[in-house]
Amino acid sequence: AQSVTQLDSQVPVFEEAPVELRCNYSSSVSVYLFWYVQYPNQGLQLLLKYLSGSTLVESINGFEAEFNKSQTSFHLRKPSVHISDTAEYFCAVSPNYGGSQGNLIFGKGTKLSVKP
Amino acid sequence: DGGITQSPKYLFRKEGQNVTLSCEQNLNHDAMYWYRQDPGQGLRLIYYSQIVNDFQKGDIAEGYSVSREKKESFPLTVTSAQKNPTAFYLCASSPDRAVYNEQFFGPGTRLTVL
């Protein structure tokens, strides 16, 4: 069975500091990888995704994530965070069974709290 | 504007009552999903539908029911059989269920059982 582990439930950081939110997955098949962000009392928004090609993917607001197949990880990083980055971040995987259809499997989320 | 709407934003229910949560999308997506979110537990899939008049159980379907009579609408009914219904409910859609597709989420409905 596939699973997603987000190793930190809460990450407090100071503004302008770097941050890494960790995500590891377990899967017997290849996967597609996603990071979603949820601001308080809102739905989720896609932050970035890895489908194929370059293992480093970037978002428009400065986040990046690197797919590491050997370590089955897809950690999210930002070199300098802002107060507005305070949110909950969810890692998700979509197993590719070869039939081309499937559902997302979400991690339990990491709450990023950026302090001034 | 294209998107997903959920109503109501907040919903209160007495024990023993059924309640229906609305989800509408104007993205022309075939696939729609319902998730339940509890603090510290991430999102868990309740039901999904990949086409009109078809839907499948997700991981935690017990105590819930859905219908998909129109492409743009996927209402969720929380029945009295659901033992712990207080949660945040999220509806999502995607063009289809292809594994590489992202899902688009509504703003959610927070259900509280009194």
Coordinates of C-alpha atoms in Angstrom, one line a residue:
Chain A
A1 CA 0.0 0.0 0.0
Q2 CA 1.1 3.5 -0.7
S3 CA 1.7 6.0 2.1
V4 CA 3.0 9.5 2.7
T5 CA 4.8 10.6 5.8
Q6 CA 5.3 14.3 6.6
L7 CA 7.9 14.1 9.4
D8 CA 7.1 17.4 11.1
S9 CA 3.6 18.3 12.2
Q10 CA 4.6 21.9 13.0
V11 CA 7.6 24.0 11.9
P12 CA 8.1 27.4 13.5
V13 CA 10.6 29.8 11.8
F14 CA 11.5 33.4 11.9
E15 CA 10.8 35.7 8.9
E16 CA 13.6 35.6 6.2
A17 CA 14.9 32.3 7.5
P18 CA 15.2 29.3 5.3
V19 CA 12.8 26.4 5.7
E20 CA 12.5 22.7 4.7
L21 CA 9.3 20.7 5.0
R22 CA 10.0 17.0 4.7
C23 CA 8.0 14.5 2.8
N24 CA 8.7 10.8 2.4
Y25 CA 6.6 8.3 0.5
S26 CA 6.3 4.5 0.2
S27 CA 5.1 3.0 -3.0
S28 CA 5.5 -0.2 -4.9
V29 CA 5.0 1.6 -8.2
S30 CA 6.1 4.9 -9.7
V31 CA 4.4 8.0 -8.4
Y32 CA 3.5 11.5 -9.3
L33 CA 4.2 14.0 -6.5
F34 CA 2.4 17.1 -5.4
W35 CA 2.6 19.8 -2.7
Y36 CA -0.6 21.7 -1.8
V37 CA -0.9 24.7 0.5
Q38 CA -3.9 25.5 2.7
Y39 CA -4.4 28.9 4.3
P40 CA -6.6 29.1 7.4
N41 CA -10.2 28.1 6.8
Q42 CA -9.7 27.7 3.1
G43 CA -9.4 24.9 0.6
L44 CA -6.2 23.6 -0.8
Q45 CA -4.2 25.1 -3.6
L46 CA -1.6 23.4 -5.7
L47 CA 1.9 24.7 -4.9
L48 CA 4.0 22.6 -7.3
K49 CA 4.1 19.1 -8.8
Y50 CA 6.6 16.6 -10.2
L51 CA 5.5 14.5 -13.1
S52 CA 8.7 13.7 -15.0
G53 CA 11.9 15.4 -16.2
S54 CA 14.0 17.6 -14.0
T55 CA 13.8 16.4 -10.4
L56 CA 13.8 20.0 -9.1
V57 CA 10.5 21.8 -9.5
E58 CA 9.7 25.4 -8.6
S59 CA 6.6 27.4 -7.7
I60 CA 5.9 31.0 -8.6
N61 CA 6.3 32.2 -5.0
G62 CA 9.8 31.0 -4.4
F63 CA 9.2 27.4 -3.1
E64 CA 11.0 24.5 -4.6
A65 CA 10.9 20.7 -4.2
E66 CA 13.3 18.0 -5.2
F67 CA 12.3 14.5 -6.1
N68 CA 14.8 12.0 -4.8
K69 CA 13.9 8.5 -6.0
S70 CA 16.5 6.6 -4.1
Q71 CA 15.4 8.2 -0.8
T72 CA 11.7 8.3 -1.8
S73 CA 11.5 11.9 -0.7
F74 CA 10.0 15.1 -2.1
H75 CA 11.1 17.8 0.4
L76 CA 9.8 21.4 0.1
R77 CA 12.2 24.3 0.6
K78 CA 12.3 28.0 0.6
P79 CA 15.4 30.0 1.1
S80 CA 13.7 33.0 2.8
V81 CA 10.1 32.8 4.2
H82 CA 7.6 35.6 4.6
I83 CA 4.9 36.1 7.2
S84 CA 2.4 35.3 4.3
D85 CA 3.8 31.8 4.0
T86 CA 2.1 30.9 7.2
A87 CA -0.1 28.0 6.3
E88 CA -0.5 24.2 6.3
Y89 CA 1.4 22.3 3.7
F90 CA 0.3 18.9 2.4
C91 CA 2.4 16.5 0.4
A92 CA 0.5 14.1 -1.8
V93 CA 1.3 11.2 -4.1
S94 CA -0.6 9.7 -7.0
P95 CA 0.5 6.1 -7.7
N96 CA 0.9 5.1 -11.3
Y97 CA -0.4 1.6 -11.6
G98 CA -0.2 1.8 -15.4
G99 CA -3.9 2.1 -15.8
S100 CA -3.6 5.9 -15.9
Q101 CA -6.3 6.6 -13.3
G102 CA -6.1 6.9 -9.6
N103 CA -6.6 8.9 -6.4
L104 CA -4.3 11.2 -4.5
I105 CA -2.9 10.0 -1.2
F106 CA -2.2 12.9 1.2
G107 CA 0.2 13.2 4.1
K108 CA -1.1 14.5 7.4
G109 CA 0.2 18.0 6.8
T110 CA 2.9 20.4 8.2
K111 CA 1.9 23.7 9.8
L112 CA 4.4 26.3 8.9
S113 CA 4.3 29.3 11.3
V114 CA 6.4 32.3 10.3
K115 CA 7.2 34.7 13.1
P116 CA 8.4 38.3 12.8
Chain B
D1 CA -14.7 33.1 -12.8
G2 CA -14.2 29.4 -13.0
G3 CA -14.0 27.5 -9.7
I4 CA -15.7 25.3 -7.1
T5 CA -18.2 26.6 -4.6
Q6 CA -19.3 24.9 -1.4
S7 CA -22.2 25.8 0.7
P8 CA -22.8 26.5 3.5
K9 CA -19.5 27.6 4.9
Y10 CA -20.6 26.6 8.4
L11 CA -23.2 24.1 9.3
F12 CA -24.6 23.0 12.6
R13 CA -26.5 19.8 13.0
K14 CA -28.3 18.0 15.9
E15 CA -27.5 14.4 16.5
G16 CA -29.7 12.1 14.6
Q17 CA -30.2 14.4 11.7
N18 CA -29.1 14.0 8.1
V19 CA -27.5 17.0 6.4
T20 CA -26.5 17.7 2.8
L21 CA -23.4 19.7 1.8
S22 CA -23.4 21.3 -1.6
C23 CA -20.6 21.3 -4.1
E24 CA -20.8 23.0 -7.5
Q25 CA -18.1 23.4 -10.2
N26 CA -18.1 25.4 -13.4
L27 CA -14.7 24.0 -14.6
N28 CA -16.3 21.4 -16.9
H29 CA -14.5 18.7 -15.0
D30 CA -15.5 15.1 -15.2
A31 CA -14.1 14.0 -11.9
M32 CA -15.2 15.2 -8.5
Y33 CA -14.2 14.2 -4.9
W34 CA -15.2 14.6 -1.3
Y35 CA -12.6 14.7 1.5
R36 CA -12.9 14.9 5.2
Q37 CA -10.2 16.8 7.1
D38 CA -9.6 16.4 10.8
P39 CA -6.8 18.2 12.8
G40 CA -3.6 16.3 12.4
Q41 CA -5.0 13.7 10.1
G42 CA -4.7 15.2 6.7
L43 CA -7.3 14.5 4.0
R44 CA -9.2 11.3 3.8
L45 CA -11.3 10.4 0.7
I46 CA -15.0 9.8 1.3
Y47 CA -16.4 9.4 -2.2
Y48 CA -15.4 10.1 -5.8
S49 CA -17.1 10.3 -9.1
Q50 CA -15.5 10.2 -12.5
I51 CA -18.6 10.7 -14.6
V52 CA -22.3 11.6 -14.3
N53 CA -24.4 8.9 -12.6
D54 CA -21.3 7.1 -11.4
F55 CA -19.6 7.2 -8.0
Q56 CA -17.3 5.1 -5.9
K57 CA -16.6 4.7 -2.2
G58 CA -13.3 6.1 -0.9
D59 CA -11.5 5.1 2.3
I60 CA -14.1 6.3 4.8
A61 CA -17.5 6.1 3.0
E62 CA -19.5 4.6 5.9
G63 CA -22.2 7.0 7.1
Y64 CA -22.1 9.1 4.0
S65 CA -23.9 9.1 0.6
V66 CA -23.5 11.1 -2.6
S67 CA -25.2 11.6 -5.9
R68 CA -24.0 12.8 -9.3
E69 CA -27.0 13.7 -11.4
K70 CA -25.3 16.6 -13.1
K71 CA -21.8 17.1 -14.2
E72 CA -21.4 20.3 -12.2
S73 CA -22.9 19.1 -9.0
F74 CA -21.8 16.5 -6.4
P75 CA -23.7 16.8 -3.1
L76 CA -22.6 14.9 0.0
T77 CA -25.1 13.7 2.6
V78 CA -23.9 13.1 6.1
T79 CA -26.3 10.6 7.6
S80 CA -27.1 9.9 11.2
A81 CA -25.1 6.7 10.8
Q82 CA -21.9 8.7 10.8
K83 CA -20.7 8.4 14.4
N84 CA -18.4 11.4 14.5
P85 CA -19.4 13.8 11.7
T86 CA -17.8 17.0 13.2
A87 CA -15.1 17.9 10.7
F88 CA -14.1 20.2 7.8
Y89 CA -15.3 18.8 4.5
L90 CA -13.6 19.6 1.2
C91 CA -14.9 19.1 -2.3
A92 CA -12.5 18.9 -5.3
S93 CA -12.6 18.3 -9.0
S94 CA -10.2 17.4 -11.8
P95 CA -10.5 17.2 -15.6
D96 CA -10.6 13.4 -15.1
R97 CA -9.0 10.8 -12.8
A98 CA -5.7 10.6 -14.7
V99 CA -2.9 10.2 -12.2
Y100 CA -1.0 13.3 -13.3
N101 CA -3.9 15.7 -12.9
E102 CA -4.0 18.2 -10.1
Q103 CA -7.2 18.6 -8.1
F104 CA -8.9 21.9 -7.6
F105 CA -10.5 22.5 -4.2
G106 CA -13.5 24.4 -2.9
P107 CA -13.3 26.6 0.2
G108 CA -14.8 23.9 2.4
T109 CA -17.7 23.4 4.8
R110 CA -17.2 23.1 8.5
L111 CA -19.8 20.8 10.1
T112 CA -20.4 20.8 13.8
V113 CA -22.7 18.3 15.5
L114 CA -24.3 19.8 18.6

